[in-house]
Coordinates of C-alpha atoms in Angstrom, one line a residue:
X398 CA -35.2 -4.4 4.9
X399 CA -34.1 -6.2 7.3
X400 CA -31.4 -8.9 6.4
X401 CA -30.8 -9.8 9.5
X402 CA -34.0 -10.3 12.6
X403 CA -33.0 -11.3 17.1
X404 CA -36.8 -11.6 18.0
X405 CA -36.7 -11.6 23.0
X406 CA -33.2 -14.0 22.2
X407 CA -31.9 -15.2 25.9
X408 CA -29.0 -17.5 27.0
X409 CA -27.5 -18.5 30.4
X410 CA -24.4 -21.1 31.9
X411 CA -25.9 -21.2 35.1
X412 CA -27.0 -18.4 36.6
X413 CA -25.3 -15.9 35.0
X414 CA -27.9 -14.1 31.7
X415 CA -25.4 -13.7 29.1
X416 CA -28.3 -12.4 26.4
X417 CA -31.8 -11.0 27.9
X418 CA -34.7 -11.4 26.1
X419 CA -32.9 -9.0 23.6
X420 CA -34.0 -7.0 20.1
X421 CA -32.5 -6.0 17.2
X422 CA -32.3 -6.1 13.2
X423 CA -29.8 -5.0 11.2
X424 CA -30.5 -4.5 6.8
X425 CA -27.1 -4.3 4.3
X426 CA -25.1 -2.2 4.1
X427 CA -23.8 -1.6 7.7
X428 CA -21.0 -2.7 9.8
X429 CA -22.7 -3.4 12.5
X430 CA -19.7 -3.9 15.7
X431 CA -20.5 -6.1 18.9
X432 CA -18.9 -4.0 21.7
X433 CA -19.1 -5.3 26.0
X434 CA -17.2 -6.2 28.4
X435 CA -15.0 -9.5 28.1
X436 CA -17.3 -12.5 29.3
X437 CA -20.5 -10.1 28.3
X438 CA -21.4 -12.5 25.9
X439 CA -20.2 -11.4 22.8
X440 CA -19.3 -14.0 20.5
X441 CA -22.0 -16.2 22.2
X442 CA -23.8 -13.6 20.0
X443 CA -22.9 -14.4 17.1
X444 CA -22.7 -18.4 17.6
X445 CA -26.6 -17.4 17.9
X446 CA -26.8 -16.0 14.6
X447 CA -24.6 -18.9 13.0
X448 CA -26.9 -21.3 14.4
X449 CA -23.9 -23.3 16.7
X450 CA -25.7 -21.5 19.6
X451 CA -29.0 -22.6 20.3
X452 CA -30.5 -19.7 22.1
X453 CA -32.6 -20.8 25.1
X454 CA -35.0 -18.7 23.9
X455 CA -36.3 -16.9 21.5
X456 CA -35.8 -16.9 17.4
X457 CA -33.2 -15.5 14.6
X458 CA -34.8 -14.8 10.9
X459 CA -32.9 -14.9 7.7
X460 CA -34.4 -12.8 4.6
X461 CA -35.3 -16.0 2.8
X462 CA -32.2 -17.1 0.7
X463 CA -29.7 -15.1 3.2
X464 CA -26.7 -16.7 3.7
X465 CA -23.7 -16.1 6.3
X466 CA -20.0 -16.9 6.0
X467 CA -17.8 -16.4 8.9
X468 CA -13.9 -15.3 9.0
X469 CA -13.0 -17.8 12.2
X470 CA -10.8 -16.4 14.5
X471 CA -8.4 -19.5 13.4
X472 CA -5.9 -19.5 10.9
X473 CA -6.1 -22.5 8.2
X474 CA -3.9 -25.5 8.4
X475 CA -0.6 -24.9 6.7
X476 CA -0.9 -28.6 4.1
X477 CA -0.3 -29.1 1.1
X478 CA -3.7 -27.5 -0.3
X479 CA -3.1 -24.6 -2.9
X480 CA -5.0 -21.3 -2.3
X481 CA -7.1 -21.9 -5.1
X482 CA -8.2 -25.6 -3.9
X483 CA -9.3 -23.5 0.0
X484 CA -11.1 -20.8 -1.3
X485 CA -12.7 -23.2 -3.6
X486 CA -14.3 -25.1 -0.2
X487 CA -15.9 -21.4 0.7
X488 CA -18.2 -22.2 -2.2
X489 CA -19.4 -25.2 -0.6
X490 CA -22.6 -27.4 -1.9
X491 CA -20.8 -26.1 -5.4
X492 CA -17.3 -27.2 -5.0
X493 CA -18.3 -30.8 -3.4
X494 CA -20.8 -31.2 -6.7
X495 CA -17.8 -29.9 -9.6
X496 CA -15.1 -32.0 -7.5
X497 CA -17.7 -34.8 -7.7
X498 CA -18.4 -33.7 -11.1
X499 CA -14.8 -34.1 -12.2
X500 CA -13.8 -37.1 -10.2
X501 CA -16.8 -38.9 -12.3
X502 CA -15.8 -37.9 -15.8
X503 CA -12.3 -39.3 -15.1
X504 CA -13.8 -42.4 -14.0
X505 CA -13.8 -43.6 -18.1
X506 CA -14.3 -47.7 -16.5
X507 CA -18.2 -47.5 -15.5
X508 CA -21.3 -45.0 -16.5
X509 CA -22.1 -43.0 -14.0
X510 CA -24.6 -41.0 -16.3
X511 CA -27.3 -41.3 -14.1
X512 CA -25.2 -39.7 -12.0
X513 CA -24.0 -37.3 -13.8
X514 CA -27.1 -36.2 -14.7
X515 CA -29.0 -34.9 -11.5
X516 CA -24.9 -33.7 -10.3
X517 CA -25.7 -31.4 -14.1
X518 CA -29.3 -30.2 -12.3
X519 CA -28.6 -29.4 -8.5
X520 CA -25.7 -27.3 -10.2
X521 CA -27.9 -25.2 -13.3
X522 CA -30.2 -24.7 -9.5
X523 CA -27.5 -23.5 -7.4
X524 CA -25.9 -21.5 -10.4
X525 CA -23.0 -23.0 -9.8
X526 CA -21.2 -24.2 -13.8
X527 CA -19.1 -20.5 -12.9
X528 CA -17.9 -21.4 -9.8
X529 CA -14.3 -21.7 -11.0
X530 CA -14.7 -17.9 -12.8
X531 CA -15.8 -16.8 -9.3
X532 CA -12.8 -18.4 -7.8
X533 CA -9.9 -16.7 -10.0
X534 CA -12.2 -13.5 -9.8
X535 CA -11.8 -13.8 -6.2
X536 CA -8.3 -15.2 -6.2
X537 CA -7.2 -11.5 -8.3
X538 CA -9.1 -9.4 -6.2
X539 CA -7.2 -10.5 -2.7
X540 CA -4.0 -10.5 -5.5
X541 CA -3.4 -13.6 -3.6
X542 CA -1.5 -16.3 -4.4
X543 CA -3.3 -18.7 -6.3
X544 CA -0.8 -21.7 -7.0
X545 CA 1.1 -21.6 -3.4
X546 CA 0.6 -24.3 -0.8
X547 CA -1.3 -23.4 2.6
X548 CA 2.6 -24.4 3.7
X549 CA 4.2 -21.9 2.4
X550 CA 2.5 -19.1 3.1
X551 CA 2.6 -16.9 6.1
X552 CA -0.2 -16.3 9.1
X553 CA -0.8 -13.5 7.3
X554 CA -1.5 -14.7 3.5
X555 CA -3.4 -18.0 5.5
X556 CA -6.0 -14.7 6.9
X557 CA -6.2 -13.3 2.9
X558 CA -6.9 -17.1 1.7
X559 CA -10.0 -18.2 4.0
X560 CA -10.9 -14.2 3.8
X561 CA -11.4 -14.6 0.0
X562 CA -12.7 -18.5 0.8
X563 CA -15.3 -16.8 3.3
X564 CA -15.7 -14.5 0.6
X565 CA -16.7 -16.8 -2.1
X566 CA -20.4 -18.0 -2.0
X567 CA -21.1 -14.0 -1.5
X568 CA -22.7 -14.1 1.5
X569 CA -25.1 -11.3 2.7
X570 CA -24.2 -11.9 6.1
X571 CA -20.3 -11.5 7.4
X572 CA -19.6 -12.3 11.3
X573 CA -15.9 -11.3 12.7
X574 CA -15.2 -12.2 15.7
X575 CA -11.6 -10.8 16.2
X576 CA -10.8 -10.5 13.3
X577 CA -7.4 -8.7 14.0
X578 CA -5.4 -11.4 16.5
X579 CA -1.8 -11.5 15.8
X580 CA -2.2 -9.7 12.3
X581 CA 0.9 -7.3 11.9
X582 CA -0.7 -4.1 10.9
X583 CA -0.1 -3.9 7.4
X584 CA -2.7 -6.8 7.0
X585 CA -4.9 -5.2 9.4
X586 CA -5.0 -2.3 7.4
X587 CA -5.4 -4.2 3.8
X588 CA -8.0 -6.9 5.9
X589 CA -10.3 -2.7 6.6
X590 CA -9.6 -1.3 2.6
X591 CA -11.6 -5.5 1.6
X592 CA -15.1 -5.4 4.4
X593 CA -15.4 -1.6 3.5
X594 CA -15.5 -3.2 0.2
X595 CA -18.2 -5.3 0.8
X596 CA -21.8 -4.5 0.6
X597 CA -23.5 -7.4 2.4
X598 CA -23.9 -7.4 6.4
X599 CA -20.8 -7.2 8.0
X600 CA -20.7 -8.4 12.1
X601 CA -17.7 -8.0 14.0
X602 CA -16.4 -8.4 17.1
X603 CA -12.6 -6.6 17.8
X604 CA -10.2 -5.0 20.8
X605 CA -8.7 -2.5 17.4
X606 CA -10.0 0.7 18.6
X607 CA -8.0 2.0 15.9
X608 CA -9.9 -0.8 13.5
X609 CA -13.9 -0.1 14.9
X610 CA -13.0 3.3 14.5
X611 CA -12.5 2.7 10.6
X612 CA -15.1 -0.3 10.0
X613 CA -17.6 0.4 12.3
X614 CA -21.0 2.4 10.8
X615 CA -23.5 1.1 13.5
X616 CA -22.1 0.0 17.2
X617 CA -24.2 -2.4 19.4
X618 CA -23.4 -3.0 22.9
X619 CA -24.0 -6.2 25.5
X620 CA -24.2 -5.2 29.3
X621 CA -25.2 -6.7 32.2
X622 CA -27.4 -9.2 29.4
X623 CA -29.1 -6.2 27.4
X624 CA -28.3 -4.6 24.8
X625 CA -27.7 -0.8 23.4
X626 CA -28.2 0.0 19.1
X627 CA -26.7 4.0 18.2
X628 CA -26.3 4.2 14.3
X629 CA -23.2 5.9 14.2
X630 CA -19.1 5.7 14.9
X631 CA -17.6 4.6 18.2
X632 CA -17.1 7.8 18.8
X633 CA -19.9 9.3 19.2
X634 CA -21.7 6.2 20.9
X635 CA -18.8 6.7 23.5
X636 CA -21.4 10.2 23.8
X637 CA -24.2 9.0 24.1
X638 CA -22.9 5.9 26.8
X639 CA -22.0 8.9 29.1
X640 CA -25.0 10.0 29.6
X641 CA -27.2 7.1 28.8
X642 CA -25.0 5.9 32.6
X643 CA -26.0 8.9 34.3
X644 CA -29.2 9.5 33.8
X645 CA -29.1 5.2 34.4
X646 CA -27.7 6.0 37.7
X647 CA -30.1 9.0 39.0
X648 CA -32.6 6.5 38.9
X649 CA -31.1 3.9 40.5
X650 CA -30.5 7.0 43.0
X651 CA -33.9 7.4 43.0
X652 CA -35.2 3.8 43.1
X653 CA -32.5 2.8 46.8
X654 CA -34.1 6.4 47.8
X655 CA -38.0 5.2 47.9
X656 CA -36.6 0.9 48.6
X657 CA -35.1 3.3 52.5
X658 CA -38.2 4.4 52.6
X659 CA -40.6 1.2 52.0
X660 CA -38.3 -1.5 54.4
X661 CA -38.8 2.2 56.5
X662 CA -42.3 2.0 56.3
X663 CA -42.9 -1.8 57.0
X664 CA -40.3 -1.9 60.0
X665 CA -42.1 0.9 62.1
X666 CA -45.5 -0.9 61.6
X667 CA -44.3 -4.5 62.8
X668 CA -43.5 -2.4 65.5
X669 CA -45.7 -1.3 66.3
X670 CA -48.9 -4.2 66.0
X671 CA -50.8 -1.6 62.9
X672 CA -52.1 -3.7 60.3
X673 CA -50.3 -3.1 57.4
X674 CA -51.3 -2.8 54.1
X675 CA -51.0 -5.1 52.1
X676 CA -51.0 -3.9 49.0
X677 CA -48.2 -1.1 49.7
X678 CA -46.2 -4.6 51.6
X679 CA -45.9 -6.5 48.3
X680 CA -45.0 -2.9 46.5
X681 CA -42.6 -3.7 49.3
X682 CA -41.6 -7.0 48.1
X683 CA -42.1 -6.1 44.1
X684 CA -39.2 -3.1 44.0
X685 CA -37.1 -6.1 46.5
X686 CA -37.2 -8.2 43.5
X687 CA -37.5 -5.2 41.1
X688 CA -33.9 -4.4 43.4
X689 CA -32.2 -8.1 43.3
X690 CA -32.6 -8.4 39.9
X691 CA -30.7 -5.6 38.8
X692 CA -26.4 -6.1 37.6
X693 CA -25.5 -3.8 39.1
X694 CA -22.6 -2.4 37.0
X695 CA -19.4 -4.4 37.0
X696 CA -16.5 -1.7 38.6
X697 CA -13.8 -1.2 36.0
X698 CA -10.2 -2.8 36.6
X699 CA -7.3 -1.5 39.5
X700 CA -3.5 -1.9 38.1
X701 CA -0.6 -0.7 39.7
X702 CA 2.6 -2.0 38.7
X703 CA 5.0 -1.9 41.3
X704 CA 8.7 -0.2 39.9
X705 CA 11.5 -1.7 42.0
X706 CA 14.9 0.2 42.3
X707 CA 16.1 3.3 39.8
X708 CA 17.9 1.6 36.9
X709 CA 21.3 2.9 35.3
X710 CA 19.8 6.3 33.0
X711 CA 21.4 3.3 30.2
X712 CA 19.9 0.7 30.1
X713 CA 20.6 -0.8 27.2
X714 CA 23.4 1.1 23.2
X715 CA 23.5 -1.0 20.4
X716 CA 27.5 0.1 18.7
X717 CA 26.9 -1.6 15.2
X718 CA 24.9 -4.1 15.9
X719 CA 23.6 -7.2 13.0
X720 CA 21.8 -9.7 12.8
X721 CA 21.1 -12.4 10.2
X722 CA 19.7 -15.6 9.6
X723 CA 20.6 -18.5 7.6
X724 CA 20.4 -15.5 4.5
X725 CA 17.8 -13.1 5.4
X726 CA 18.6 -11.0 6.6
X727 CA 17.4 -9.8 10.7
X728 CA 19.2 -7.0 11.4
X729 CA 20.8 -4.1 9.0
X730 CA 24.3 -2.3 11.0
X731 CA 22.8 -0.4 14.0
X732 CA 23.5 2.2 16.4
X733 CA 21.5 2.4 19.4
X734 CA 20.9 3.6 22.9
X735 CA 17.6 2.8 25.3
X736 CA 17.4 5.0 28.3
X737 CA 15.9 5.6 31.6
X738 CA 11.9 6.3 31.2
X739 CA 11.9 5.8 27.1
X740 CA 8.6 3.7 26.0
X741 CA 9.4 2.1 22.8
X742 CA 6.9 0.9 19.9
X743 CA 8.9 -2.1 17.7
X744 CA 5.8 -2.2 14.7
X745 CA 6.9 -4.4 11.4
X746 CA 5.4 -7.2 10.3
X747 CA 5.7 -10.4 10.7
X748 CA 8.4 -11.7 11.2
X749 CA 10.4 -9.1 10.7
X750 CA 13.0 -10.0 13.5
X751 CA 11.3 -8.4 17.0
X752 CA 11.7 -10.6 19.3
X753 CA 15.4 -11.1 18.4
X754 CA 15.6 -7.5 18.1
X755 CA 14.4 -7.6 22.2
X756 CA 16.8 -10.7 22.4
X757 CA 19.2 -9.1 21.2
X758 CA 18.8 -5.9 23.5
X759 CA 18.5 -8.5 26.6
X760 CA 21.8 -10.5 26.2
X761 CA 19.6 -13.4 25.5
X762 CA 20.7 -14.4 21.9
X763 CA 25.0 -12.9 20.7
X764 CA 24.4 -10.8 17.7
X765 CA 26.4 -11.5 14.4
X766 CA 28.7 -8.5 15.2
X767 CA 28.8 -5.1 16.9
X768 CA 28.3 -5.0 20.7
X769 CA 25.2 -4.5 23.0
X770 CA 26.1 -3.1 26.8
X771 CA 23.4 -3.4 29.1
X772 CA 23.0 -1.0 31.6
X773 CA 23.2 -1.6 36.2
X774 CA 20.4 -2.6 38.7
X775 CA 18.1 -3.8 36.0
X776 CA 15.2 -5.9 37.3
X777 CA 13.4 -7.2 34.0
X778 CA 9.4 -8.0 33.9
X779 CA 8.5 -10.1 30.1
X780 CA 4.3 -10.0 29.2
X781 CA 4.2 -13.0 26.7
X782 CA 1.4 -12.9 24.4
X783 CA 1.4 -16.6 23.9
X784 CA 0.3 -16.6 28.1
X785 CA 3.1 -19.5 28.2
X786 CA 3.8 -18.5 31.7
X787 CA -0.2 -19.2 32.9
X788 CA -0.6 -22.9 33.3
X789 CA -3.4 -24.1 32.3
X790 CA -5.1 -25.7 34.8
X791 CA -4.3 -24.3 38.2
X792 CA -7.1 -22.0 39.2
X793 CA -6.2 -17.9 38.3
X794 CA -5.6 -17.5 42.3
X795 CA -2.2 -20.2 42.7
X796 CA -1.4 -18.6 39.1
X797 CA -0.8 -16.1 40.5
X798 CA 0.1 -16.1 44.2
X799 CA 3.3 -18.9 43.3
X800 CA 1.5 -21.1 46.3
X801 CA 0.7 -18.4 49.2
X802 CA -2.1 -16.4 50.3
X803 CA -0.7 -13.2 50.3
X804 CA 1.6 -11.4 48.1
X805 CA 3.7 -7.6 48.7
X806 CA 2.6 -5.1 46.5
X807 CA 3.9 -2.0 46.7
X808 CA 5.2 -2.8 50.6
X809 CA 2.5 -3.5 51.6
X810 CA 0.4 -8.0 52.3
X811 CA -2.4 -8.4 50.6
X812 CA -4.7 -11.6 50.1
X813 CA -4.5 -12.6 46.4
X814 CA -8.3 -13.3 46.5
X815 CA -8.4 -9.5 46.7
X816 CA -6.1 -8.4 44.9
X817 CA -7.3 -10.8 42.2
X818 CA -10.8 -8.5 42.7
X819 CA -8.3 -5.7 41.4
X820 CA -8.3 -7.2 37.9
X821 CA -12.6 -7.8 38.1
X822 CA -11.6 -11.5 39.4
X823 CA -14.7 -12.2 41.9
X824 CA -13.6 -15.4 44.3
X825 CA -15.6 -17.2 42.4
X826 CA -13.8 -17.1 39.5
X827 CA -10.5 -16.5 40.9
X828 CA -11.1 -19.6 42.5
X829 CA -11.3 -21.2 38.2
X830 CA -8.8 -22.8 36.3
X831 CA -7.2 -20.6 33.7
X832 CA -7.8 -23.1 30.9
X833 CA -11.9 -22.8 31.6
X834 CA -10.9 -18.5 31.5
X835 CA -11.7 -16.8 27.8
X836 CA -9.1 -15.1 26.1
X837 CA -9.4 -11.1 27.4
X838 CA -9.3 -12.9 31.5
X839 CA -6.5 -14.8 30.4
X840 CA -5.1 -11.4 29.6
X841 CA -5.9 -10.5 33.0
X842 CA -4.0 -12.6 34.4
X843 CA -0.7 -12.0 33.6
X844 CA -1.5 -8.9 33.6
X845 CA -1.7 -9.4 37.5
X846 CA 0.8 -12.0 37.8
X847 CA 3.7 -9.5 35.7
X848 CA 2.3 -6.3 38.2
X849 CA 4.0 -8.7 41.5
X850 CA 6.8 -8.6 40.4
X851 CA 9.2 -5.4 40.5
X852 CA 10.3 -3.7 37.8
X853 CA 12.3 -0.5 36.1
X854 CA 11.7 -2.2 33.1
X855 CA 7.8 -3.6 31.1
X856 CA 9.0 -6.1 28.1
X857 CA 5.8 -6.4 26.2
X858 CA 4.2 -8.4 24.0
X859 CA 1.0 -7.5 22.2
X860 CA -0.5 -8.2 26.5
X861 CA -3.7 -6.3 24.6
X862 CA -4.9 -9.2 22.7
X863 CA -8.1 -9.9 24.5
X864 CA -8.8 -6.3 26.2
X865 CA -12.6 -5.1 26.6
X866 CA -11.8 -1.9 25.4
X867 CA -11.9 -0.4 29.5
X868 CA -9.2 -2.0 30.1
X869 CA -7.6 -0.7 27.4
X870 CA -7.7 2.6 27.7
X871 CA -6.5 1.9 31.9
X872 CA -3.3 -0.4 30.9
X873 CA -2.5 3.5 28.7
X874 CA -3.2 5.4 31.8
X875 CA -0.8 3.0 33.4
X876 CA 1.7 2.5 31.6
X877 CA 1.2 6.3 30.8
X878 CA 1.9 6.9 34.8
X879 CA 4.9 3.6 34.7
X880 CA 8.3 5.4 35.6
X881 CA 11.1 2.8 34.8
X882 CA 11.7 1.9 31.5
X883 CA 8.8 0.0 29.2
X884 CA 9.6 -1.3 25.6
X885 CA 6.1 -2.8 24.1
X886 CA 5.4 -5.0 20.3
X887 CA 1.9 -3.8 19.3
X888 CA 0.1 -3.6 16.3
X889 CA -3.0 -2.0 18.4
X890 CA -1.9 1.8 15.7
X891 CA -4.2 2.9 19.1
X892 CA -2.1 2.1 21.5
X893 CA 0.6 2.8 20.0
X894 CA 0.3 6.1 19.4
X895 CA -1.1 7.1 23.2
X896 CA 1.5 5.1 24.9
X897 CA 5.1 5.3 22.6
X898 CA 7.2 8.6 23.3
X899 CA 9.0 6.4 20.3
X900 CA 9.1 4.1 17.7
X901 CA 11.7 1.4 16.6
X902 CA 10.7 0.4 12.3
X903 CA 11.6 -3.3 10.9
X904 CA 10.8 -1.4 7.1
X905 CA 12.1 -4.5 5.3
X906 CA 16.0 -6.0 4.9
X907 CA 17.1 -6.0 7.6
X908 CA 17.4 -1.9 8.4
X909 CA 15.7 -0.6 11.8
X910 CA 14.8 3.0 11.8
X911 CA 13.7 4.9 15.0
X912 CA 11.6 7.4 14.9
X913 CA 10.0 9.9 17.6
X914 CA 6.3 9.4 18.5
X915 CA 4.0 7.1 18.1
X916 CA 2.7 5.8 15.2
X917 CA 0.7 8.5 13.0
X918 CA 3.7 10.4 13.3
X919 CA 6.3 7.3 11.3
X920 CA 3.3 7.6 8.9
X921 CA 3.1 11.9 8.5
X922 CA 7.2 11.7 8.5
X923 CA 7.4 9.3 5.6
X924 CA 7.7 5.4 7.6
X925 CA 5.9 2.4 5.6
X926 CA 6.5 -0.9 5.5
X927 CA 8.3 -3.2 3.4
X928 CA 5.7 -4.3 0.4
X929 CA 4.2 -7.6 -0.5
X930 CA 7.4 -10.6 -0.9
X931 CA 6.9 -11.6 -4.6
X932 CA 7.6 -15.0 -3.9
X933 CA 3.6 -14.9 -2.1
X934 CA 2.1 -12.5 -4.6
X935 CA 1.5 -12.8 -8.1
X936 CA 4.3 -10.7 -10.9
X937 CA 2.4 -7.0 -12.8
X938 CA 3.1 -9.0 -15.4
X939 CA 1.8 -12.6 -14.4
X940 CA -0.8 -10.1 -12.5
X941 CA -1.8 -9.3 -16.6
X942 CA -1.6 -12.5 -17.4
X943 CA -4.7 -13.5 -15.2
X944 CA -6.4 -10.8 -16.0
X945 CA -6.6 -11.6 -19.2
X946 CA -6.2 -15.4 -18.5
X947 CA -9.8 -14.8 -16.3
X948 CA -11.1 -12.4 -19.2
X949 CA -11.0 -16.3 -20.8
X950 CA -12.2 -19.1 -19.1
X951 CA -14.7 -19.8 -20.9
X952 CA -17.9 -20.1 -19.1
X953 CA -21.2 -22.8 -19.0
X954 CA -23.5 -22.5 -22.0
X955 CA -25.7 -18.8 -21.5
X956 CA -29.6 -20.2 -21.7
X957 CA -31.3 -20.6 -24.6
X958 CA -32.4 -17.1 -26.4
X959 CA -30.7 -14.7 -24.2
X960 CA -26.9 -13.4 -25.5
X961 CA -24.4 -11.3 -24.3
X962 CA -24.2 -7.8 -24.6
X963 CA -22.0 -6.3 -27.8
X964 CA -20.1 -3.5 -25.8
X965 CA -18.7 -0.4 -28.1
X966 CA -16.0 0.1 -29.7
X967 CA -14.0 1.9 -27.6
X968 CA -15.3 0.1 -24.5
X969 CA -13.4 -3.3 -25.9
X970 CA -11.0 -1.3 -26.7
X971 CA -10.4 0.3 -23.3
X972 CA -11.2 -3.4 -21.8
X973 CA -8.5 -4.9 -24.4
X974 CA -6.4 -3.1 -23.0
X975 CA -7.0 -2.2 -19.1
X976 CA -4.3 -6.2 -17.8
X977 CA -1.6 -4.0 -19.9
X978 CA -2.3 -0.1 -18.0
X979 CA -2.4 -2.2 -14.9
X980 CA 0.0 -4.2 -15.4
X981 CA 2.5 -1.0 -16.3
X982 CA 1.4 1.0 -13.0
X983 CA 2.4 -2.1 -10.0
X984 CA 5.8 -2.1 -12.3
X985 CA 5.7 2.0 -11.4
X986 CA 4.8 1.8 -7.7
X987 CA 7.4 -1.9 -7.7
X988 CA 9.8 0.9 -9.2
X989 CA 8.8 3.8 -6.9
X990 CA 9.4 1.4 -3.2
X991 CA 12.4 -0.2 -3.9
X992 CA 13.4 4.3 -4.2
X993 CA 11.5 5.6 -1.4
X994 CA 13.3 2.8 0.7
X995 CA 16.4 3.4 -0.2
X996 CA 18.4 3.4 3.0
X997 CA 20.1 7.5 2.6
X998 CA 15.9 8.0 0.3
X999 CA 14.9 10.9 3.3
X1000 CA 18.3 12.3 3.7
X1001 CA 18.6 13.7 0.3
X1002 CA 16.4 16.8 -1.2
X1003 CA 13.6 17.8 0.4
X1004 CA 11.5 18.9 -1.7
X1005 CA 12.4 15.5 -4.2
X1006 CA 11.4 13.2 -1.2
X1007 CA 7.9 15.1 -1.1
X1008 CA 7.4 14.8 -4.9
X1009 CA 8.6 10.8 -5.2
X1010 CA 6.3 9.7 -2.9
X1011 CA 3.6 12.2 -4.1
X1012 CA 3.7 10.3 -6.9
X1013 CA 4.1 6.7 -5.5
X1014 CA 0.5 8.3 -3.6
X1015 CA -1.1 8.9 -6.7
X1016 CA 0.3 5.7 -9.2
X1017 CA -1.7 3.9 -6.1
X1018 CA -4.2 5.8 -6.7
X1019 CA -4.5 5.2 -10.1
X1020 CA -3.9 1.5 -10.2
X1021 CA -6.5 1.5 -7.5
X1022 CA -8.9 3.0 -9.8
X1023 CA -8.0 1.5 -12.8
X1024 CA -8.9 -2.0 -11.1
X1025 CA -12.0 -0.7 -10.4
X1026 CA -13.3 0.2 -14.1
X1027 CA -11.3 -2.9 -15.5
X1028 CA -13.6 -4.7 -12.4
X1029 CA -16.9 -2.9 -14.0
X1030 CA -15.9 -3.2 -17.8
X1031 CA -15.7 -7.1 -17.2
X1032 CA -19.8 -7.3 -15.4
X1033 CA -20.6 -5.0 -18.5
X1034 CA -19.0 -8.1 -20.9
X1035 CA -20.6 -10.1 -19.2
X1036 CA -23.3 -8.8 -18.7

């Protein structure tokens, strides 16, 4: 049965039809990826479903009693609330009622009997008494530091907290708009695992192709106001879409040929002053109207990087370079060489030191020790993920042309409006202030601005954020053919695999190591990110204690006549021993992570390395199975 149905939904802004009488339905268990060009209406569609945007016409239907939660793009405030408080707020009415209930209980000086009775009745109705137990369960499931303040957490951890907040109400429908933006790879992979376990309906927008491949089991594409639905993964959809476009081109060609023939006929008819066939004239008029309403498929962006005179063969060389900030080690002493033509990806968790590394390489930051030698004839172009190079008050043309109407591209003069057309900005859009653009459009503006500058060293910090898939693939092709040197910071695993020739991995505690190949090659060679800091997660013993406490937490009295089923002795014993088993597995995994993170681990005996890695993988699988079994036993006990 469908949880969600859209019937003949239309939304237009001015003369631009974003959604044109679209209809579709979706069921529980589906993970629906919404794809399409920047500005195609993807975010608008989510807003229509959530109720934030009222459609011009049509209707959204949810099955009775179904609930919707959203994971917003923006991170929650780094305020003084605890993680537990923020997660609880996701329960909405139940949280508000419980907060009010306990506040009234603490007010001994006044009589609140009537209001307390009303709140109790409402909590009974919405089954809100188990809120604390649900929060404990969610905090434990997502391994959150329950008593930490939000101000103490990194951006990735705050993203985890708002996912818990979205899930605490046990929604039937979950809406995600670019959930991976600005997250590092470990957090993205963690989120993939959590969402794959969600049993309701997920609708999500993402530019991360690997995330899309792993999560989606249905694709809907918004294209020129229309919706195409396909059950299957993204790769199967792309084959299907290619055939669909070929059929559309053939149909359009036949239509245009018929229109041309009718235009010739009517001109000849007028010239000969013959009596015209009014029915045929009406048919021609209808053809003309249909042709004028047909929205041509938007072309691909045309990008080209102008390369300055070649740099010297050596771009940069590190000799025993190290750096730290106060007590935090960013770089342990390392030797490293960048040669002309290298395409190097920098990977690691947020805050690990990637930006510091680039600043040292460019000479903008003096290392704590060691020497940096720069090559000759370097001309650097820098792509900033925060888009600080753009003036939001200026138009697209003013930002790119920098006050000039004509710019020089690869030795040829080109009008800035024509140049922006290659980046899919029609003249009217090129004269629009940057502040009015979508995130993807702003990234295209920054790329257009960047590529006007001749450079033989290109540094790009998260260039893929908010770009549509087709523009992403074009940028990949462009960088593959770039004959200068590329240093790329990205959390887009597919982009890294398709573009770079080697990666510099920040593996924790200042350890930085170079690997040949892309992200997959790094994983294949035994690379991994540092384990999560115990300062932001509970220790294994604390987790075990949390499990025990959560199990022992007092729930509201059951309704008269209902008793919980009693577990058998064997199962009860298994349940009682599970927290200790989980804690032991986590301690073993932590010890193995320490072993595999040592500087000389991968230089040792190859068989021993493989056995240790296999043991680590086995223990992690054991832990996952134990956690699933514990949840199963808890459900049995709670009946």
